[in-house]
Tab-separated table of C-alpha atoms and ligand atoms in Angstrom:
chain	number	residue	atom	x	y	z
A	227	UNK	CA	14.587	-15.792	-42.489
A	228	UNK	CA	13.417	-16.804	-46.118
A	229	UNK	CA	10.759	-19.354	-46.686
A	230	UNK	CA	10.447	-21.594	-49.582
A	231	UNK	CA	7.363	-23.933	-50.782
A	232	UNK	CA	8.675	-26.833	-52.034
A	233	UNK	CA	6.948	-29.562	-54.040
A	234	UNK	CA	9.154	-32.221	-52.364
A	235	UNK	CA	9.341	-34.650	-49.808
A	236	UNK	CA	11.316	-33.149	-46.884
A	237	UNK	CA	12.894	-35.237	-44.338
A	238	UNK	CA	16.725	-35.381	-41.992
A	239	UNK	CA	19.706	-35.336	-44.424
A	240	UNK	CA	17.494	-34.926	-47.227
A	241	UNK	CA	18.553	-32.478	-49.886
A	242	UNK	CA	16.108	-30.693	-52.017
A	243	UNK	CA	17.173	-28.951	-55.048
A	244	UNK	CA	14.805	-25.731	-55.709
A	245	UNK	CA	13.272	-25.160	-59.391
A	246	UNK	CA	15.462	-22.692	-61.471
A	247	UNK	CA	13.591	-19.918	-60.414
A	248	UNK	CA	13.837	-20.529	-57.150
A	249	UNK	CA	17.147	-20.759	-57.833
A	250	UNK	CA	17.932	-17.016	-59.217
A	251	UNK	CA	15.978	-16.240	-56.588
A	252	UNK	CA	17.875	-17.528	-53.766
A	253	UNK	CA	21.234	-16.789	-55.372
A	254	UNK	CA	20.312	-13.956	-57.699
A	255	UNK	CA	17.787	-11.899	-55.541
A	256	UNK	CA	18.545	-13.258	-52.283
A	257	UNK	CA	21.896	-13.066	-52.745
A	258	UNK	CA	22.340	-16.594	-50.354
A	259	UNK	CA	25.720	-17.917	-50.035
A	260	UNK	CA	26.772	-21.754	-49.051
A	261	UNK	CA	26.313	-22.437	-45.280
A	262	UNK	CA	23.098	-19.742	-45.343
A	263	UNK	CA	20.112	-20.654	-43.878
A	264	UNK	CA	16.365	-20.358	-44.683
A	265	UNK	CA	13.391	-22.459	-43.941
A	266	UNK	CA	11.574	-25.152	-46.395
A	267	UNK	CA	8.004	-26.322	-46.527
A	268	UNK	CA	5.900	-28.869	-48.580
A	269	UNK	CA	2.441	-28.777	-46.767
A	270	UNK	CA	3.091	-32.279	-45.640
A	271	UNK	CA	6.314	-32.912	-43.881
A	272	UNK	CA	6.150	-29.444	-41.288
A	273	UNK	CA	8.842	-26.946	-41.508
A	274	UNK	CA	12.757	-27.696	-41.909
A	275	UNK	CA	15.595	-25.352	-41.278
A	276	UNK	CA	17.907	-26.135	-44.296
A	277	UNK	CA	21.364	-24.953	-45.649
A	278	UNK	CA	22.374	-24.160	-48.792
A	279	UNK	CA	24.883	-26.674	-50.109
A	280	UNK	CA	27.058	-26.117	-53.428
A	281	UNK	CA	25.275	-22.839	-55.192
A	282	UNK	CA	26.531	-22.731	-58.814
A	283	UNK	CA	25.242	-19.816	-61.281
A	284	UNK	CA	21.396	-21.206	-61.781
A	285	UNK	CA	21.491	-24.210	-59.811
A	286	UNK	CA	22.203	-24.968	-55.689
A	287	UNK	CA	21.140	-27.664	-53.346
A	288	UNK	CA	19.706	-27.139	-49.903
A	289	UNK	CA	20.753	-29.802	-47.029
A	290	UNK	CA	18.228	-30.168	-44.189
A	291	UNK	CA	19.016	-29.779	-41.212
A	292	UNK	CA	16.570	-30.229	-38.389
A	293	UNK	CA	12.575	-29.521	-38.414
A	294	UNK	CA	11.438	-26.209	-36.763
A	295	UNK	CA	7.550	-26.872	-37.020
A	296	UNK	CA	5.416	-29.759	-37.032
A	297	UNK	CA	3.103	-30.049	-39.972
A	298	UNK	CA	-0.498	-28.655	-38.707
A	299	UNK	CA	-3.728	-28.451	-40.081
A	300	UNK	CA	-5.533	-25.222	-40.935
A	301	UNK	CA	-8.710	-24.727	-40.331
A	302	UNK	CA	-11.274	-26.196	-43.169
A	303	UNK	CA	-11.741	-23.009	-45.119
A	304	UNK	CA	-12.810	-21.625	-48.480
A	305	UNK	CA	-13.376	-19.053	-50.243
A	306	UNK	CA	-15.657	-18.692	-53.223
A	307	UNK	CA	-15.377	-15.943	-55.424
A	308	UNK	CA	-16.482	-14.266	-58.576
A	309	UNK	CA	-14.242	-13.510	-61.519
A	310	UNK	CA	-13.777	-9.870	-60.585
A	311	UNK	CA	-10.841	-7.512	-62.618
A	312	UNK	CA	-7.484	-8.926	-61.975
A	313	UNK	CA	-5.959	-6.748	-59.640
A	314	UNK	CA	-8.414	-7.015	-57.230
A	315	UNK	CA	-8.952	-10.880	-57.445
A	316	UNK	CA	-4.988	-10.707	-57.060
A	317	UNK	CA	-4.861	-9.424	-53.831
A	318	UNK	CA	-8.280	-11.236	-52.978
A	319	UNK	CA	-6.018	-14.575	-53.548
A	320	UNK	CA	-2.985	-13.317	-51.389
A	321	UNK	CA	-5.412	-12.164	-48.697
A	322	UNK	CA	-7.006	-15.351	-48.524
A	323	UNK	CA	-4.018	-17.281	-48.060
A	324	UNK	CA	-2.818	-14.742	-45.197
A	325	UNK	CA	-6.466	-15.704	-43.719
A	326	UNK	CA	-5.660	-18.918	-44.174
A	327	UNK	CA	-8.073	-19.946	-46.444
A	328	UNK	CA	-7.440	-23.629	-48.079
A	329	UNK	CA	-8.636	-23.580	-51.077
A	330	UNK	CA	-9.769	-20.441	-53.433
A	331	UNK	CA	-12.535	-21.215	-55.835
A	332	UNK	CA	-13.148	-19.163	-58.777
A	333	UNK	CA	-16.771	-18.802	-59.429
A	334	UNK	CA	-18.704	-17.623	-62.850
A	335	UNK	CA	-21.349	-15.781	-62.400
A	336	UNK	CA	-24.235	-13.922	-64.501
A	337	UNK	CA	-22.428	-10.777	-63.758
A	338	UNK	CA	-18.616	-11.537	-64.209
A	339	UNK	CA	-17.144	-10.022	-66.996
A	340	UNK	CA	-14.504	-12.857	-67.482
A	341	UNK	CA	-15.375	-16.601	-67.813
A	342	UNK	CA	-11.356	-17.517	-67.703
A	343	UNK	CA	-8.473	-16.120	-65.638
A	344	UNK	CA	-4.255	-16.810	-64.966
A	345	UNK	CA	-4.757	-19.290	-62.575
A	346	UNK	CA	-1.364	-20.574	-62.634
A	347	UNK	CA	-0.425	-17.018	-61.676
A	348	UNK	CA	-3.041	-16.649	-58.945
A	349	UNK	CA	-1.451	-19.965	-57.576
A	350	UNK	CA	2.362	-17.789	-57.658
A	351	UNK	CA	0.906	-15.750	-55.585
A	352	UNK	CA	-0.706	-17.791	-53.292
A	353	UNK	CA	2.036	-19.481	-52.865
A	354	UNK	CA	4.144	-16.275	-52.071
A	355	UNK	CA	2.085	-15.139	-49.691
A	356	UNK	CA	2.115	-18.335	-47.755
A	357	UNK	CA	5.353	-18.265	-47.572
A	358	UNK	CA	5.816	-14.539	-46.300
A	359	UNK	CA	2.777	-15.348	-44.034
A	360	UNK	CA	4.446	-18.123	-41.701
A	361	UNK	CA	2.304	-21.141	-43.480
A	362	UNK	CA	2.642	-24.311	-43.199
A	363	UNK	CA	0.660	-25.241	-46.730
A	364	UNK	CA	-0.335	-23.066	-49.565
A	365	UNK	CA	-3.545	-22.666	-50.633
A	366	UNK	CA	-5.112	-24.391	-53.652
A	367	UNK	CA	-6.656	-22.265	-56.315
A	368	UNK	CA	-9.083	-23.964	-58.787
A	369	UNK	CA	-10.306	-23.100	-62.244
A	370	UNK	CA	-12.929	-20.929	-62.835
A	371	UNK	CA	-16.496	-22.772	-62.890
A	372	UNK	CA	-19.952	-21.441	-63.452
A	373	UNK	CA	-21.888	-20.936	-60.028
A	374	UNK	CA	-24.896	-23.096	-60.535
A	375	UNK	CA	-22.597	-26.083	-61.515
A	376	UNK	CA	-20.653	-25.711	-58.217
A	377	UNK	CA	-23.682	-25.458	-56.439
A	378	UNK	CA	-24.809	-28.874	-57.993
A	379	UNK	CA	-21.992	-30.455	-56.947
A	380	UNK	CA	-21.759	-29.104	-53.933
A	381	UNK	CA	-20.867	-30.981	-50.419
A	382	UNK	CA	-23.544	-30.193	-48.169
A	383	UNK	CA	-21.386	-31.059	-45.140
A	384	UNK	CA	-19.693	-27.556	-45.908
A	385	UNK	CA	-21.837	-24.499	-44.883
A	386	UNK	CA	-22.031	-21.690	-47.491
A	387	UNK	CA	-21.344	-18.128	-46.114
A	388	UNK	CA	-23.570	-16.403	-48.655
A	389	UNK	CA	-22.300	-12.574	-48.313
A	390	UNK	CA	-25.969	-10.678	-49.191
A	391	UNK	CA	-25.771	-7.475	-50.093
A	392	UNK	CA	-29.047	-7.507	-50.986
A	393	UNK	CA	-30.313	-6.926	-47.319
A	394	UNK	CA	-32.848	-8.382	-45.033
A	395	UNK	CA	-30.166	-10.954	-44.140
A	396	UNK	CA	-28.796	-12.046	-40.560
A	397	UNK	CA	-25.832	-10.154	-39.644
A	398	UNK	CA	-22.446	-12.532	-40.142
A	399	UNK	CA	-22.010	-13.214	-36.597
A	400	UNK	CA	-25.475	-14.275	-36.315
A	401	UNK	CA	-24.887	-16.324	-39.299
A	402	UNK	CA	-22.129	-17.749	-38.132
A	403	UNK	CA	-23.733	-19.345	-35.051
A	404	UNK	CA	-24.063	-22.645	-35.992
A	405	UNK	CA	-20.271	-22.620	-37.096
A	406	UNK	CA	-19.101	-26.390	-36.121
A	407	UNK	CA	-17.785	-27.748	-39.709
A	408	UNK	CA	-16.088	-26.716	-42.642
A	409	UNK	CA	-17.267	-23.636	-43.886
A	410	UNK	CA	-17.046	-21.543	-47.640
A	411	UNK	CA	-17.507	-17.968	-47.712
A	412	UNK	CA	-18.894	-16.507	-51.281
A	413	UNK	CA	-18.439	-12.912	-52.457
A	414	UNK	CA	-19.951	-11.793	-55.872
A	415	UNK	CA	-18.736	-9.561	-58.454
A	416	UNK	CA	-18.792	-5.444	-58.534
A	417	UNK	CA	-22.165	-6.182	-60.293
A	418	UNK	CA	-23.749	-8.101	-57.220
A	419	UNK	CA	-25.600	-11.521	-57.538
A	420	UNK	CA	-28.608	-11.124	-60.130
A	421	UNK	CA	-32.202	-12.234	-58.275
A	422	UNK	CA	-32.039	-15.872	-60.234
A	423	UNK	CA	-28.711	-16.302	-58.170
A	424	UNK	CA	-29.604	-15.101	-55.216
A	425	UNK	CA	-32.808	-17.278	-54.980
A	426	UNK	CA	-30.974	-20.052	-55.833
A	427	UNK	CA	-28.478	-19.676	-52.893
A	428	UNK	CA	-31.251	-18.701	-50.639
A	429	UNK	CA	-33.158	-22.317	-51.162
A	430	UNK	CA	-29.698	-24.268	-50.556
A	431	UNK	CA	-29.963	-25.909	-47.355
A	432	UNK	CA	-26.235	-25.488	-46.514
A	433	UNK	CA	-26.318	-21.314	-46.959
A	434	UNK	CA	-26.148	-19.177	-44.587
A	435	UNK	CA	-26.613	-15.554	-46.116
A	436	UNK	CA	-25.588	-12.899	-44.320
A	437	UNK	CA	-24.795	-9.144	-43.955
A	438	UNK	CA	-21.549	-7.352	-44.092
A	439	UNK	CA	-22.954	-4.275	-42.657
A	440	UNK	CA	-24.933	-1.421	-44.093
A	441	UNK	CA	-22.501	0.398	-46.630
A	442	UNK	CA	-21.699	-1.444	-50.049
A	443	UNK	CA	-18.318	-2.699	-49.778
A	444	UNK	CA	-15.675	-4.186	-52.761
A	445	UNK	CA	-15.321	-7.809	-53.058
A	446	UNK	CA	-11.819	-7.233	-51.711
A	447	UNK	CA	-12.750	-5.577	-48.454
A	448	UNK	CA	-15.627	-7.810	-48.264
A	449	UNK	CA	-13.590	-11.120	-48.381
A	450	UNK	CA	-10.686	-9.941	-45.992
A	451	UNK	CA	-13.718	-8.610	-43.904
A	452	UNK	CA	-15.655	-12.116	-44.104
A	453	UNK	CA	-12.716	-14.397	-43.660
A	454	UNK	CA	-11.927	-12.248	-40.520
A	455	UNK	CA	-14.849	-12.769	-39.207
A	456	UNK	CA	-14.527	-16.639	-39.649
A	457	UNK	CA	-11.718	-16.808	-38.107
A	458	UNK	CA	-12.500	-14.736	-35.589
A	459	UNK	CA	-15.786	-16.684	-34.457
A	460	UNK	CA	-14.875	-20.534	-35.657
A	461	UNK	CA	-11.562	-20.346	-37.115
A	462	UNK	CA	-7.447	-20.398	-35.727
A	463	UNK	CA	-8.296	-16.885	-34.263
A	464	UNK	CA	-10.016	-17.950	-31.092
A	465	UNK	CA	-7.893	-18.278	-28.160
B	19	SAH	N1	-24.028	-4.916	-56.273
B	19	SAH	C1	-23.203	-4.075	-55.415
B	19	SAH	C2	-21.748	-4.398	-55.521
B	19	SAH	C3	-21.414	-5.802	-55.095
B	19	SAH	S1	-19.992	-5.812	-54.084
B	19	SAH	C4	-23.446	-2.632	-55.772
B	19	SAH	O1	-24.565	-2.238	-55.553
B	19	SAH	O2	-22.563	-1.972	-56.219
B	19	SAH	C5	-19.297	-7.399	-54.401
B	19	SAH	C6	-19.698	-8.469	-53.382
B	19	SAH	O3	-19.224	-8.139	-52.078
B	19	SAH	C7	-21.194	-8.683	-53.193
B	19	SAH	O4	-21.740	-9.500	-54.201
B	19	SAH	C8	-21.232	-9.356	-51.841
B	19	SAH	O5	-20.884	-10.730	-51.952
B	19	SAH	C9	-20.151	-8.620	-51.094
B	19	SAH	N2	-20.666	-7.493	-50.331
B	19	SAH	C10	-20.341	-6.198	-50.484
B	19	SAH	N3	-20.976	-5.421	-49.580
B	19	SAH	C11	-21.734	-6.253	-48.818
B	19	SAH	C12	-22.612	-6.070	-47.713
B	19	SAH	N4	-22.819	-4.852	-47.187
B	19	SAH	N5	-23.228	-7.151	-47.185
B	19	SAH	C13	-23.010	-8.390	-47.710
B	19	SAH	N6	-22.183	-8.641	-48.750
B	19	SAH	C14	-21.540	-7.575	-49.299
């Protein structure tokens, strides 16, 4: 069954009308007919089984029907990481929404070798992925921002999963003890954290650095691999 974000409110009898490239997507890829079904969500309202109503050449309206889910929360988790090269910050994004992060920030760091990315893009596929991945809200991703300004601003209610590779660090699950609260978990670029950064992080009250085990992995395994473990120890992946 297809699933569609949609930026609008969703409620009985209401009908929603899909942007044009939803549109040619429904019709033109999807090849949907009137009286088809797929499922619609906002990140507010749940999830609603809807119809689609008249389907012209670019345009079609969906009626709703009933509501299959009831909205739920997600579990109050980021991810922070560095500008790495675009393919690999791609899938970083669509992983993270499959993890069910909440938001993805985009940090600059000394060693990035970009200071600007597509983020509408990175959004597209966020969005994609929550919808293949059974969400119930897509994941926010913000614009790029040097490190030591987010730091400064940063809300020390939220604990910092600083991901070390630098060594003589706790291992995650250790880190991960005192896990009651939101949490952020940081990766760095293919060029590490330089020593300024990482003794910067290390006098933050809110991080908690940690280990990812003893072999160098890419920022992509090691964000699927940290969010896992988040989930795994505090997050929606407990019983
Ligand atoms: N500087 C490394 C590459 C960094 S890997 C090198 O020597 O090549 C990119 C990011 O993934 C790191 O900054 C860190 O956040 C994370 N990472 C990779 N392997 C890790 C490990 N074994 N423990 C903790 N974090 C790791």
């Amino acid at each position: 069954m297809i699933r569609l974000y949609v930026d609008q409110p969703l409620g009985a009898e209401a009908t929603v009308r899909p942007d044009p490239d939803q549109c040619r997507y429904l019709l033109g890829v999807m090849r949907l007919k009137t009286g088809d079904e797929l499922l619609l969500f906002n990140g507010r309202d749940g999830e609603w089984l809807a119809r689609v109503g008249e389907a012209g050449k670019k345009t079609c309206a969906l009626v709703l029907a009933a509501r299959t889910r009831e909205q739920s929360v997600t579990p109050d988790l980021d991810l922070v990481v560095a500008l790495v090269k675009r393919n690999r910050l791609e899938t970083i994004v669509e992983k993270a929404a499959e993890l069910g992060c909440r938001r993805v920030r985009l940090a600059i760091t000394r060693r990035t070798n970009a200071d600007h990315t597509n983020v509408a893009r990175l959004q597209a596929i966020a969005t994609e992925a929550a919808e293949q991945t059974g969400r119930l809200d897509v994941p926010l991703i913000l614009e790029p921002e040097k490190l030591g300004a987010m730091l400064d601003g940063w809300d020390s209610a939220r604990f910092l999963l600083f991901c070390d590779e630098g060594g003589h660090v706790p291992t995650a699950l250790q880190a991960l003890r005192d896990a009651d609260g939101p949490w952020a978990v940081l990766i760095g670029p293919e060029g590490g954290f330089d020593d300024s950064e990482r003794s910067r992080l290390h006098g933050e009250s809110f991080v908690r650095a940690c280990s990812l085990g003893p072999r160098i992995l890419r920022a992509d395994t090691a964000a699927i691999a940290a969010l896992t473990l988040w989930q795994a120890s505090a997050g929606d992946w407990r019983d």
